Amino acid sequence: MERKEIEKAYINKIKELRKHDEAYFAHDKPIISDKDYDAIKEKILELEKKYSFLKHKNSPSKKVGYEPSGKFKKIQHEVPMLSLANAFSTENIEDFLKKIKNFLNIKNSEEIVFSAEPKIDGISASLKYIDGIFTLGLSRGDGKTGEDITNNLKTIKDIPKKINKTNFPKILDVRGEVYISKSDFKKIDKKFANPRNAAGGSLRQKDPNETKKIPLKFVAYGFGTVQPKNFEKQSEYLKLLKEWGFNTNLHNKLVRTIKDIEKNHKKVEEQRSSIDYDLDGLVYKVDNLKLQNRLGFVSNSPRWAIAHKFSAEKGFSIIKNIEIQVGRTGALTPVAKIESVNIGGVVVSNATLHNEDEIMRKDIRIGDIVCVQRAGDVIPQVLYVNKDKRNKNTKKFNFPEKCPSCGSKTIKEFNYTTKKKDAVTRCPDLKFNCKEILREKLKHFVSKDALNIDGFGKKIIQNFWDLNLIKYPADIFELNFEKISLLDGWGELSASNLKESIKKSQETSIDKLIFALGIRHIGQENAKTLAKYFVNIKKFEELLDKDKRKKILNYLLELDGIGETQTNSLEIFFSNSNNLSTVSSLIKKLNIADYKNSKSGIFYGKTIMFTGGLTKMSRAEAKALVEKEGGKILGTPSKKLNYLVVGDSKPTSKKIEKAKKLNIKILDETSWYGLLNRRTSIN
Ligand code: IVH
């Protein structure tokens, strides 16, 4: 069959299914039997499996997946459902501990108690109880907005529908994991690849009777809104959950030291295969909820918790070649091309060698037999060389001195924080025209945290790049979809899907745009800080004007988190004519929303600066508090400053003098805590 005919047949099946969906769900009057309905569904899935270019928003494969399908009502989580940062090693855990202690400004010798809980690989859900009645069940969705899957969750036996306990809060969002046991998974239909997919798929069935057919389980571990809060520790809450009739994990435990953590991790990992559900690690949460509250969040994950993954899987292979990839920031990364090897169910044929130093330290050569490790979704890496099996004729690998893409002489930058030369070799790309860097920037531009163009993955960028269809971001909005539909591997349907995704991405916001530009040293957090300053795109465009830019960059230096590294990088970026035209033509293609600042909080519209160390909290915590309360942090005193907070430990007298001259309100530590009115929670 020709491609066009296949697409036609596919669309017809989708239309047919839609018709029956409408009859069944909207009018409650099915026209065909369940069996015939399933046959249409099967046919669609079969076609999609056979022809990977087939895709449609109304396909049943999409609707069982996790993407918002419009099938369920979307509801905002009162308290966002966050994700967790990962730790793969003891060092990662030590780092996590250190960061917590620094943030809380407590001594290294002081102990912090953690609740260590198995991380079940299932689907998280949030269950709202009002006066003890289960009233609303939401999926995680994107963490901010979930889908109303109450009726499906109600089919799960483990979820109490009514709780008659006097100590049960008036309002409580119970959070936990919906999963399917390994043994139950074996018993059900082979429709799903793994237990997690099975749980996700059945939770998102339109018909709760379908959900009911699959033996789902629920284990509780967290909370969102609680009123009133009658517990002070995570461990206390876990105990209460049990009392209220929820399942909690049998392997939950309190741990205090790194030694404890390691011992427990090892123990659970050893039991892993005999536990009847998929576990991918342990979660550690600071047990004390007041401390959790103080620690707060960074981007999408809490500072007070981490997922300690189980050890990675390893395999051996031979290095066929070492290629140098040039990244978006010009970093040259050596990648080992290895003979394909199956490591823990995933076929691996590339492994990163990180940088030149790493190759030298491990003495990695083409032709070597190496041990490769794959951990979770991180890029596989070469651990070590089996030198006994080394061929005598192998030669040391010479790291290129020139960028393989543009031929520029490579550099190693000096890192002012570590006071050392960077390990990374870079293409300086002085003219912003290194081809590989441009291409990698496009990949960054379409990625999730940037413009988030659904379905426009790295492969498609590469494909369009090779065909000279795109070079700069604005080109994406000039694509000719009629021509694309005629390309090898494309059709009308896939082209129109892409067109729709691109159109959707044109509605964006200033913070996303700034991040999407891929300016060096301007990551997600800094992009937000800048967006907060510029608020709208008009103001941001002033950066394109040389004279205005000078003034703006000077002011930006006052913002916390923005230093000379960032302003220099902005200057270099915007003084290049190539970049100026890239940015201005891009802005014309987009509809850019202003930055949404929280218009509430005790510091709303105020600027605050700190000098000297505080005794009861770290600078990082103070900063986070100000931002949470709608305020901005400045790094130097100016007329725009509202408060200067002078900490007890080594304040800079120059700054105080200047603030005094400018008539700025000066607060000592006690008045600062008074202003926060949270003295009790710090003590
Ligand atoms: S706590 C802010 N506890 O892991 C805290 N999560 O990557 C976030 N998960 O979406 C969740 N077991 O699906 C927490 N004991 C546990 C967990 C757990 C499994 C999953 C959950 C979450 C993901 C976070």
XYZ file of C-alpha atoms and ligand atoms in Angstrom:
707
model
C 0.000 0.000 0.000
C 1.212 3.483 -0.710
C 1.814 5.903 2.076
C -1.151 8.116 1.194
C -3.490 5.127 1.137
C -2.213 3.956 4.516
C -2.851 7.365 5.986
C -6.305 7.464 4.505
C -7.182 4.063 5.928
C -5.826 5.132 9.301
C -7.770 8.405 9.404
C -10.947 6.582 8.435
C -10.522 4.192 11.356
C -9.893 7.099 13.726
C -13.019 8.853 12.452
C -15.015 5.684 12.906
C -13.789 5.312 16.464
C -14.638 8.956 17.191
C -18.167 8.383 15.979
C -18.604 5.433 18.321
C -16.974 7.279 21.197
C -19.441 10.081 20.781
C -22.373 7.684 20.611
C -21.223 5.876 23.719
C -19.816 8.630 25.932
C -21.781 11.703 24.918
C -25.134 10.124 24.115
C -24.895 6.922 26.107
C -26.154 5.039 23.050
C -23.568 2.657 21.604
C -24.181 1.696 17.985
C -21.900 -1.336 17.951
C -20.918 -4.128 20.313
C -17.907 -3.817 22.628
C -16.207 -6.489 20.580
C -16.558 -4.577 17.321
C -15.437 -1.401 19.050
C -12.319 -3.144 20.337
C -11.628 -4.463 16.843
C -11.482 -0.908 15.432
C -9.200 0.132 18.253
C -6.935 -2.842 17.649
C -6.732 -2.059 13.945
C -5.595 1.524 14.714
C -2.953 0.303 17.146
C -1.780 -2.296 14.678
C -1.366 0.318 11.936
C 0.556 2.626 14.268
C 2.839 -0.196 15.240
C 3.551 -1.053 11.637
C 3.934 2.517 10.351
C 5.673 4.790 12.818
C 4.661 7.929 10.908
C 1.015 7.444 11.857
C -0.022 9.650 14.714
C -3.258 11.362 15.647
C -4.468 13.233 18.669
C -7.608 11.097 18.785
C -5.773 7.819 18.598
C -6.515 5.362 21.422
C -2.748 5.006 21.899
C -2.591 8.672 22.878
C -5.549 8.446 25.127
C -4.129 5.655 27.241
C -0.809 7.442 27.462
C 0.042 10.180 29.878
C -0.317 13.184 27.656
C -3.289 15.344 28.491
C -5.959 14.105 26.188
C -8.845 16.335 27.025
C -10.678 13.194 28.058
C -10.700 14.127 31.704
C -11.424 17.456 33.286
C -8.239 19.366 34.070
C -7.928 20.631 37.610
C -5.131 22.601 39.191
C -3.350 21.028 42.181
C -3.649 23.258 45.231
C -0.115 22.199 46.142
C 1.965 21.255 43.076
C 3.024 17.632 42.677
C 6.774 17.838 42.301
C 9.373 15.496 40.981
C 12.574 14.386 42.681
C 16.234 14.930 41.958
C 18.219 11.707 41.568
C 21.274 10.430 43.419
C 23.286 7.560 42.001
C 26.147 7.363 44.485
C 27.203 7.961 48.081
C 28.870 11.194 46.926
C 25.565 12.389 45.530
C 23.936 11.682 48.894
C 26.756 13.422 50.771
C 26.249 16.403 48.496
C 22.529 16.400 49.188
C 23.194 16.390 52.948
C 25.765 19.138 52.665
C 23.448 21.356 50.677
C 20.669 20.916 53.216
C 22.972 21.779 56.110
C 24.354 24.822 54.290
C 20.894 26.047 53.438
C 19.700 25.666 57.024
C 22.954 27.100 58.301
C 23.523 24.216 60.693
C 26.734 22.484 61.692
C 27.967 19.456 59.838
C 28.048 17.479 63.070
C 24.332 18.033 63.672
C 22.131 15.103 62.763
C 19.207 15.276 60.375
C 16.633 12.503 60.458
C 15.296 11.230 57.142
C 12.325 9.101 56.284
C 13.650 6.489 53.844
C 10.868 5.089 51.660
C 10.942 2.669 48.742
C 10.260 4.386 45.444
C 7.635 2.315 43.699
C 7.701 2.689 39.951
C 4.030 3.423 39.372
C 1.799 6.412 38.741
C 1.293 9.076 41.368
C -2.142 10.313 42.334
C -3.599 12.886 44.698
C -6.756 12.004 46.647
C -8.775 14.796 48.191
C -10.761 13.993 51.320
C -13.267 16.489 52.665
C -14.794 15.617 56.025
C -13.428 12.107 55.612
C -15.076 11.521 52.227
C -12.981 10.808 49.135
C -14.206 13.563 46.821
C -11.640 14.212 44.122
C -8.826 12.144 42.662
C -6.265 13.740 40.363
C -3.443 12.422 38.255
C -0.102 14.211 38.474
C -0.366 15.683 34.969
C 2.391 18.223 34.500
C 2.711 18.700 38.260
C 0.658 21.894 38.279
C -2.521 20.659 36.658
C -3.810 17.121 36.893
C -6.762 15.253 35.445
C -9.891 14.316 37.294
C -9.699 10.506 37.460
C -11.860 10.200 40.587
C -14.140 7.502 39.211
C -11.257 5.313 38.137
C -9.484 5.727 41.473
C -12.689 4.782 43.258
C -12.413 1.306 41.744
C -9.188 0.662 43.683
C -9.836 -1.386 46.813
C -6.853 0.047 48.706
C -8.300 3.564 48.517
C -10.647 4.252 51.450
C -13.831 5.960 50.296
C -14.849 7.165 53.740
C -12.774 7.655 56.851
C -14.410 7.830 60.242
C -11.585 8.846 62.529
C -11.746 11.804 64.846
C -8.112 12.727 64.190
C -8.571 12.787 60.405
C -8.067 16.358 59.078
C -11.078 18.245 57.769
C -9.367 18.563 54.392
C -6.533 16.306 53.285
C -4.922 15.551 49.927
C -3.359 12.123 50.313
C -0.619 11.494 47.785
C 0.713 8.149 46.792
C 1.473 5.669 44.075
C -0.941 3.594 42.047
C 0.756 0.443 40.867
C 0.260 -3.118 39.798
C 2.145 -5.972 41.402
C 4.583 -8.042 39.366
C 2.526 -11.186 39.873
C -0.739 -9.508 38.855
C 0.967 -8.047 35.816
C 1.893 -11.516 34.656
C -1.761 -12.535 34.828
C -3.164 -9.722 32.707
C -3.268 -9.198 28.998
C 0.028 -8.645 27.242
C -1.121 -5.247 25.971
C 1.357 -3.308 28.137
C 5.135 -3.347 28.060
C 5.633 -3.169 31.833
C 3.674 -2.846 35.100
C 4.048 0.937 35.142
C 2.473 1.324 31.704
C -0.285 -1.041 32.710
C -1.085 1.025 35.803
C -0.991 4.297 33.840
C -3.033 2.927 31.001
C -5.776 1.472 33.125
C -5.983 4.541 35.357
C -6.719 6.638 32.326
C -9.411 4.470 30.814
C -12.524 6.384 29.921
C -14.654 3.726 31.407
C -14.093 2.967 35.100
C -15.364 -0.553 34.424
C -12.235 -1.051 32.338
C -10.062 0.214 35.198
C -11.782 -2.170 37.537
C -10.637 -5.143 35.469
C -7.010 -4.452 36.324
C -5.886 -5.208 39.876
C -4.471 -1.807 40.860
C -3.019 -1.125 44.286
C -2.337 2.080 46.166
C 0.361 2.989 48.650
C 0.268 6.374 50.415
C 3.368 8.460 51.179
C 2.664 12.164 50.984
C 0.235 15.022 51.297
C -0.822 18.230 49.582
C -3.321 20.481 51.349
C -3.903 19.580 55.034
C -6.308 21.404 57.315
C -5.693 21.305 60.192
C -2.218 19.817 60.206
C -2.021 17.532 63.228
C 1.438 16.062 62.630
C 4.931 17.495 62.604
C 6.974 14.763 61.034
C 6.767 12.686 57.887
C 7.144 9.538 60.021
C 4.243 10.654 62.217
C 2.140 11.212 59.113
C 3.003 7.753 57.778
C 1.835 6.228 61.066
C -1.412 8.200 60.933
C -2.013 7.107 57.334
C -1.931 3.517 58.519
C -4.311 4.295 61.351
C -6.676 5.899 58.846
C -6.752 2.780 56.716
C -4.207 3.492 53.988
C -1.472 1.132 52.941
C 1.996 2.418 53.642
C 5.194 0.721 52.610
C 6.449 -2.057 54.892
C 10.026 -1.052 54.194
C 9.666 2.573 55.346
C 12.386 3.405 57.844
C 14.060 6.303 59.616
C 17.737 6.881 58.828
C 20.162 9.340 60.381
C 23.661 8.944 59.051
C 25.306 8.237 55.714
C 26.204 4.826 57.125
C 22.545 4.142 57.953
C 21.552 5.295 54.505
C 24.050 3.043 52.745
C 23.163 0.030 54.879
C 19.460 0.400 54.283
C 19.959 1.030 50.555
C 22.000 -2.135 50.233
C 19.479 -4.156 52.214
C 16.456 -3.096 50.186
C 18.372 -3.518 46.944
C 19.163 -7.089 47.925
C 15.473 -7.729 48.621
C 14.435 -5.991 45.419
C 13.912 -9.076 43.281
C 11.794 -10.797 45.919
C 9.518 -7.769 46.409
C 6.321 -8.108 44.384
C 6.383 -4.642 42.775
C 8.864 -2.660 40.705
C 11.154 -0.496 42.806
C 13.676 1.846 41.283
C 15.271 3.217 44.406
C 14.624 4.802 47.774
C 13.308 8.278 48.526
C 14.815 10.203 51.433
C 12.748 12.988 52.939
C 13.762 15.283 55.783
C 11.512 13.949 58.541
C 10.881 17.254 60.292
C 8.169 19.121 58.374
C 9.215 22.533 59.677
C 12.639 21.954 58.183
C 11.027 20.747 54.957
C 9.081 23.960 54.815
C 12.187 26.053 55.325
C 14.097 24.142 52.684
C 11.426 24.666 50.028
C 11.991 23.973 46.332
C 14.252 24.626 43.376
C 12.526 24.604 39.989
C 10.502 21.389 40.050
C 11.945 19.462 42.959
C 12.165 19.902 46.712
C 15.465 20.617 48.466
C 14.312 18.329 51.276
C 14.050 15.099 49.302
C 16.003 12.996 46.853
C 15.601 9.661 45.047
C 18.513 7.311 45.677
C 18.470 5.057 42.644
C 19.487 1.431 42.783
C 22.795 0.603 41.259
C 23.235 0.841 37.587
C 23.629 -2.052 35.263
C 26.915 -2.788 33.601
C 28.147 -4.514 30.470
C 31.317 -5.010 28.419
C 31.963 -3.985 24.849
C 34.684 -2.852 22.478
C 35.356 0.740 21.438
C 35.070 0.980 17.662
C 35.755 4.682 17.447
C 35.900 7.868 19.483
C 33.888 10.750 18.074
C 33.881 14.336 19.234
C 30.493 15.976 19.607
C 30.126 19.721 19.832
C 27.408 20.819 22.219
C 25.235 23.918 22.369
C 27.711 25.763 24.567
C 30.664 24.731 22.427
C 31.774 21.949 24.767
C 33.611 19.170 22.937
C 32.444 15.828 24.298
C 34.241 12.632 23.341
C 31.807 9.799 22.724
C 32.821 6.163 22.435
C 31.095 4.311 19.622
C 30.901 0.792 20.960
C 29.805 -2.545 19.560
C 26.079 -2.710 20.471
C 25.528 -4.417 23.794
C 22.360 -5.121 25.761
C 22.641 -3.641 29.250
C 19.653 -4.338 31.473
C 17.245 -4.550 28.570
C 18.474 -1.490 26.689
C 20.707 -1.695 23.625
C 23.682 0.612 24.106
C 25.968 1.672 21.257
C 27.296 5.032 22.515
C 28.946 5.891 25.814
C 30.218 9.251 26.978
C 33.883 9.698 27.859
C 33.141 13.112 29.435
C 36.279 15.097 28.522
C 39.969 14.956 27.653
C 41.166 14.570 31.260
C 38.868 11.613 31.759
C 40.240 9.873 28.649
C 43.780 10.435 29.881
C 43.064 9.359 33.442
C 41.418 6.131 32.357
C 43.756 5.794 29.364
C 40.921 4.953 27.004
C 41.874 3.957 23.451
C 40.113 2.911 20.282
C 40.044 -0.909 20.231
C 39.856 -1.260 24.031
C 37.464 -3.592 25.822
C 35.618 -1.398 28.296
C 33.083 -1.686 31.089
C 30.010 0.441 30.329
C 27.487 1.521 32.927
C 23.901 2.567 32.335
C 22.000 4.230 35.176
C 18.383 5.253 34.744
C 17.883 7.743 31.976
C 21.390 9.219 32.103
C 23.790 8.738 29.182
C 25.780 5.484 29.496
C 29.406 5.995 30.483
C 32.669 4.097 30.193
C 33.805 3.074 33.669
C 37.179 1.454 33.003
C 39.323 -0.331 30.450
C 40.168 -4.002 30.686
C 43.885 -3.507 30.107
C 44.671 -7.250 30.152
C 42.819 -7.555 26.890
C 44.451 -4.549 25.255
C 45.991 -5.062 21.845
C 49.672 -4.014 21.760
C 49.143 -1.895 18.658
C 46.659 0.541 20.185
C 47.667 4.178 20.405
C 46.878 6.855 22.954
C 43.943 9.001 21.891
C 44.846 12.513 20.800
C 42.214 15.028 21.688
C 41.656 17.422 18.750
C 43.041 20.923 19.078
C 40.571 22.299 16.599
C 36.791 22.300 16.630
C 35.752 19.411 14.357
C 32.845 21.486 13.137
C 34.279 24.939 12.342
C 38.020 24.482 12.706
C 38.470 27.162 15.400
C 41.318 26.599 17.821
C 39.766 25.087 20.951
C 40.166 26.573 24.438
C 39.893 25.593 28.086
C 38.341 28.372 30.131
C 39.522 29.521 33.516
C 36.935 28.912 36.189
C 36.915 31.823 38.643
C 34.968 29.914 41.267
C 37.238 26.881 41.421
C 40.293 28.955 40.437
C 41.237 26.194 38.042
C 41.254 25.613 34.329
C 38.040 23.879 33.212
C 38.217 20.222 32.274
C 35.982 20.950 29.299
C 37.519 21.750 25.916
C 35.461 24.296 24.011
C 34.982 25.757 20.589
C 35.118 29.511 21.287
C 32.721 30.184 18.383
C 33.672 33.840 18.373
C 31.492 34.624 15.379
C 28.491 32.583 16.484
C 28.549 30.625 13.261
C 29.906 27.204 14.237
C 27.504 24.858 12.445
C 27.235 22.160 15.101
C 26.639 24.720 17.811
C 23.865 26.314 15.749
C 22.249 22.941 15.262
C 22.482 22.056 18.961
C 20.961 25.431 19.806
C 17.991 24.540 17.635
C 17.572 21.312 19.604
C 17.626 23.339 22.795
C 15.166 25.854 21.358
C 12.458 23.254 20.730
C 13.057 21.337 23.994
C 10.581 20.924 26.820
C 11.640 23.750 29.128
C 12.167 26.109 26.194
C 9.540 26.493 23.424
C 8.340 22.948 24.085
C 7.428 22.002 20.522
C 5.721 18.676 20.939
C 6.926 16.030 18.496
C 9.845 18.151 17.257
C 12.618 15.976 18.609
C 16.348 15.899 18.059
C 16.033 13.506 15.133
C 13.704 15.808 13.240
C 15.969 18.793 13.864
C 18.845 16.753 12.464
C 16.762 15.674 9.489
C 15.642 19.230 8.642
C 19.137 20.541 9.275
C 20.635 18.037 6.845
C 18.077 19.112 4.269
C 18.958 22.784 4.837
C 15.412 23.576 5.890
C 16.410 25.236 9.159
C 19.423 27.095 10.451
C 18.054 29.630 12.930
C 15.099 29.391 15.310
C 12.892 31.722 13.243
C 13.197 29.298 10.296
C 11.045 26.852 12.242
C 8.088 29.163 11.781
C 8.681 29.457 8.046
C 8.640 25.756 7.276
C 6.691 24.692 4.242
C 4.532 21.819 5.418
C 3.357 20.877 1.970
C 6.953 20.207 1.023
C 7.588 18.413 4.300
C 4.654 16.095 3.696
C 6.400 14.921 0.531
C 9.701 14.158 2.243
C 10.899 10.647 2.819
C 9.376 9.335 6.049
C 6.731 12.091 6.124
C 3.124 12.365 5.051
C 0.228 14.786 5.204
C -0.760 13.657 8.637
C 2.643 13.843 10.300
C 3.291 17.197 8.636
C 0.016 18.626 9.853
C 0.672 17.326 13.383
C 3.997 19.108 13.409
C 2.443 22.264 12.002
C -0.064 22.260 14.829
C 2.618 21.758 17.511
C 4.700 24.602 16.093
C 1.678 26.879 15.984
C 0.908 26.069 19.602
C 4.472 26.878 20.653
C 4.198 30.402 19.252
C 2.161 31.315 22.306
C 4.968 31.515 24.806
C 6.214 33.613 27.702
C 9.231 35.856 28.171
C 11.030 33.560 30.642
C 10.727 30.628 28.231
C 11.948 32.733 25.331
C 15.010 33.989 27.230
C 15.889 30.438 28.209
C 15.223 29.178 24.667
C 17.793 31.565 23.177
C 20.465 29.350 24.720
C 22.718 32.209 25.809
C 25.661 30.836 27.764
C 25.318 31.049 31.552
C 21.620 31.872 31.221
C 19.916 28.716 32.439
C 16.341 28.314 33.578
C 16.805 30.083 36.911
C 18.696 33.040 35.452
C 16.184 33.292 32.613
C 13.481 33.645 35.249
C 15.466 36.293 37.116
C 15.900 38.253 33.881
C 12.246 37.806 32.922
C 11.262 39.147 36.316
C 13.366 42.216 35.633
C 12.266 42.841 32.046
C 8.629 41.755 32.583
C 7.716 42.311 28.900
C 9.352 41.718 25.542
C 9.498 45.432 24.666
C 11.792 46.060 27.575
C 13.848 42.975 26.762
C 14.345 44.229 23.202
C 16.235 47.196 24.606
C 19.127 44.769 25.013
C 19.476 44.886 21.246
C 20.386 48.565 21.421
C 24.053 49.109 22.213
C 23.676 52.189 24.433
C 20.628 50.991 26.282
C 22.282 47.623 26.773
C 25.193 49.107 28.643
C 22.893 50.683 31.215
C 20.728 47.592 31.523
C 23.689 45.262 32.038
C 24.944 47.538 34.740
C 21.648 47.326 36.504
C 21.391 43.561 36.014
C 24.586 43.214 38.010
C 22.613 44.295 41.032
C 20.298 41.301 40.712
C 21.127 38.321 42.802
C 22.391 35.393 40.770
C 23.537 37.681 37.936
C 27.238 38.425 38.006
C 29.851 39.456 35.531
C 29.915 35.994 34.004
C 26.284 36.462 33.003
C 26.467 40.120 31.925
C 29.633 39.457 29.906
C 27.915 36.589 28.212
C 24.876 38.773 27.441
C 27.161 41.501 26.067
C 29.010 39.036 23.836
C 25.753 37.532 22.635
C 23.994 40.803 21.847
C 26.969 42.520 20.300
C 26.966 39.946 17.525
C 24.955 41.048 14.494
C 24.030 37.476 13.640
C 22.397 37.076 17.025
C 20.632 40.415 16.785
C 18.894 39.441 13.586
C 18.167 35.961 14.967
C 16.471 37.425 18.020
C 14.535 40.152 16.249
C 13.213 37.896 13.529
C 12.257 35.357 16.149
C 10.353 37.846 18.285
C 8.242 38.755 15.242
C 7.079 35.185 14.955
C 5.967 34.774 18.544
C 3.249 35.944 20.831
C 5.141 36.510 24.059
C 3.282 36.833 27.349
C 4.639 39.079 30.121
C 6.280 37.559 33.172
C 3.719 36.686 35.800
C 4.980 37.897 39.105
C 3.218 36.791 42.241
C 1.311 39.899 43.171
C 1.192 39.063 46.832
C 3.508 38.466 49.741
C 4.994 40.735 52.367
C 7.827 41.817 50.055
C 5.754 42.354 46.926
C 7.273 45.150 44.861
C 10.138 45.583 47.349
C 13.873 45.167 46.890
C 16.079 43.745 49.614
C 19.793 43.390 50.012
C 21.841 41.434 52.529
C 25.279 42.079 53.915
C 26.999 39.901 56.495
C 26.037 36.372 57.475
C 22.804 35.671 59.328
C 22.954 33.350 62.309
C 19.666 31.516 62.005
C 19.475 30.960 58.284
C 21.713 30.851 55.253
C 21.752 33.557 52.613
C 20.154 31.071 50.236
C 17.211 30.572 52.576
C 16.805 34.315 53.132
C 16.821 34.855 49.377
C 14.288 32.102 48.772
C 12.023 33.627 51.426
C 12.139 37.077 49.865
C 11.328 35.693 46.423
C 8.530 33.544 47.762
C 7.055 36.706 49.271
C 7.187 38.569 45.959
C 10.376 40.595 46.589
C 13.559 41.073 44.561
C 17.109 40.701 45.855
C 19.723 43.258 44.938
C 23.469 42.755 45.115
C 24.560 46.384 45.591
C 22.893 49.341 47.334
C 21.164 51.808 45.012
C 18.282 54.257 45.132
C 15.984 51.430 44.155
C 16.760 49.493 47.325
C 14.080 49.342 50.009
C 15.796 47.384 52.779
C 19.354 46.550 53.680
C 19.528 43.632 56.109
C 22.733 43.652 58.143
C 23.676 40.215 59.467
C 25.712 39.800 62.650
C 28.617 38.081 60.950
C 31.071 40.316 59.077
C 28.849 42.871 57.348
C 30.553 45.185 54.805
C 30.725 48.654 56.328
C 31.044 50.293 52.914
C 27.656 48.972 51.905
C 26.085 50.175 55.145
C 27.617 53.635 54.687
C 26.297 53.859 51.169
C 22.831 52.722 52.212
C 22.795 55.290 54.989
C 23.678 58.019 52.508
C 20.886 56.920 50.238
C 18.455 56.948 53.171
C 17.652 53.280 52.873
C 15.936 51.453 55.695
C 18.483 49.338 57.528
C 17.435 46.254 59.474
C 19.531 44.285 61.935
C 19.047 40.538 62.301
C 16.423 40.783 65.026
C 14.269 43.203 63.057
C 14.680 41.009 59.984
C 13.262 38.010 61.856
C 10.591 40.286 63.259
C 9.640 41.329 59.734
C 9.413 37.714 58.730
C 7.454 36.971 61.855
C 8.707 33.430 61.791
C 11.117 33.492 64.675
C 9.583 30.382 66.188
C 10.066 28.271 63.086
C 13.723 29.232 62.790
C 14.625 28.564 66.389
S 7.610 11.934 47.204
C 8.069 16.182 46.458
N 7.680 9.447 47.928
O 8.489 9.333 42.512
C 8.045 14.761 46.663
N 7.536 9.936 45.609
O 10.156 11.514 41.107
C 7.680 13.974 45.469
N 7.383 7.986 44.149
O 6.058 11.457 41.124
C 7.160 12.654 45.682
N 7.481 6.489 45.765
O 5.459 9.003 41.469
C 7.607 10.297 46.906
N 7.744 7.283 48.724
C 7.650 8.121 47.698
C 7.553 7.689 46.354
C 7.487 8.641 45.325
C 7.374 6.682 44.451
C 7.337 8.580 42.787
C 6.187 9.523 42.549
C 6.780 10.828 42.150
C 8.143 10.422 41.713
C 9.108 11.544 41.970
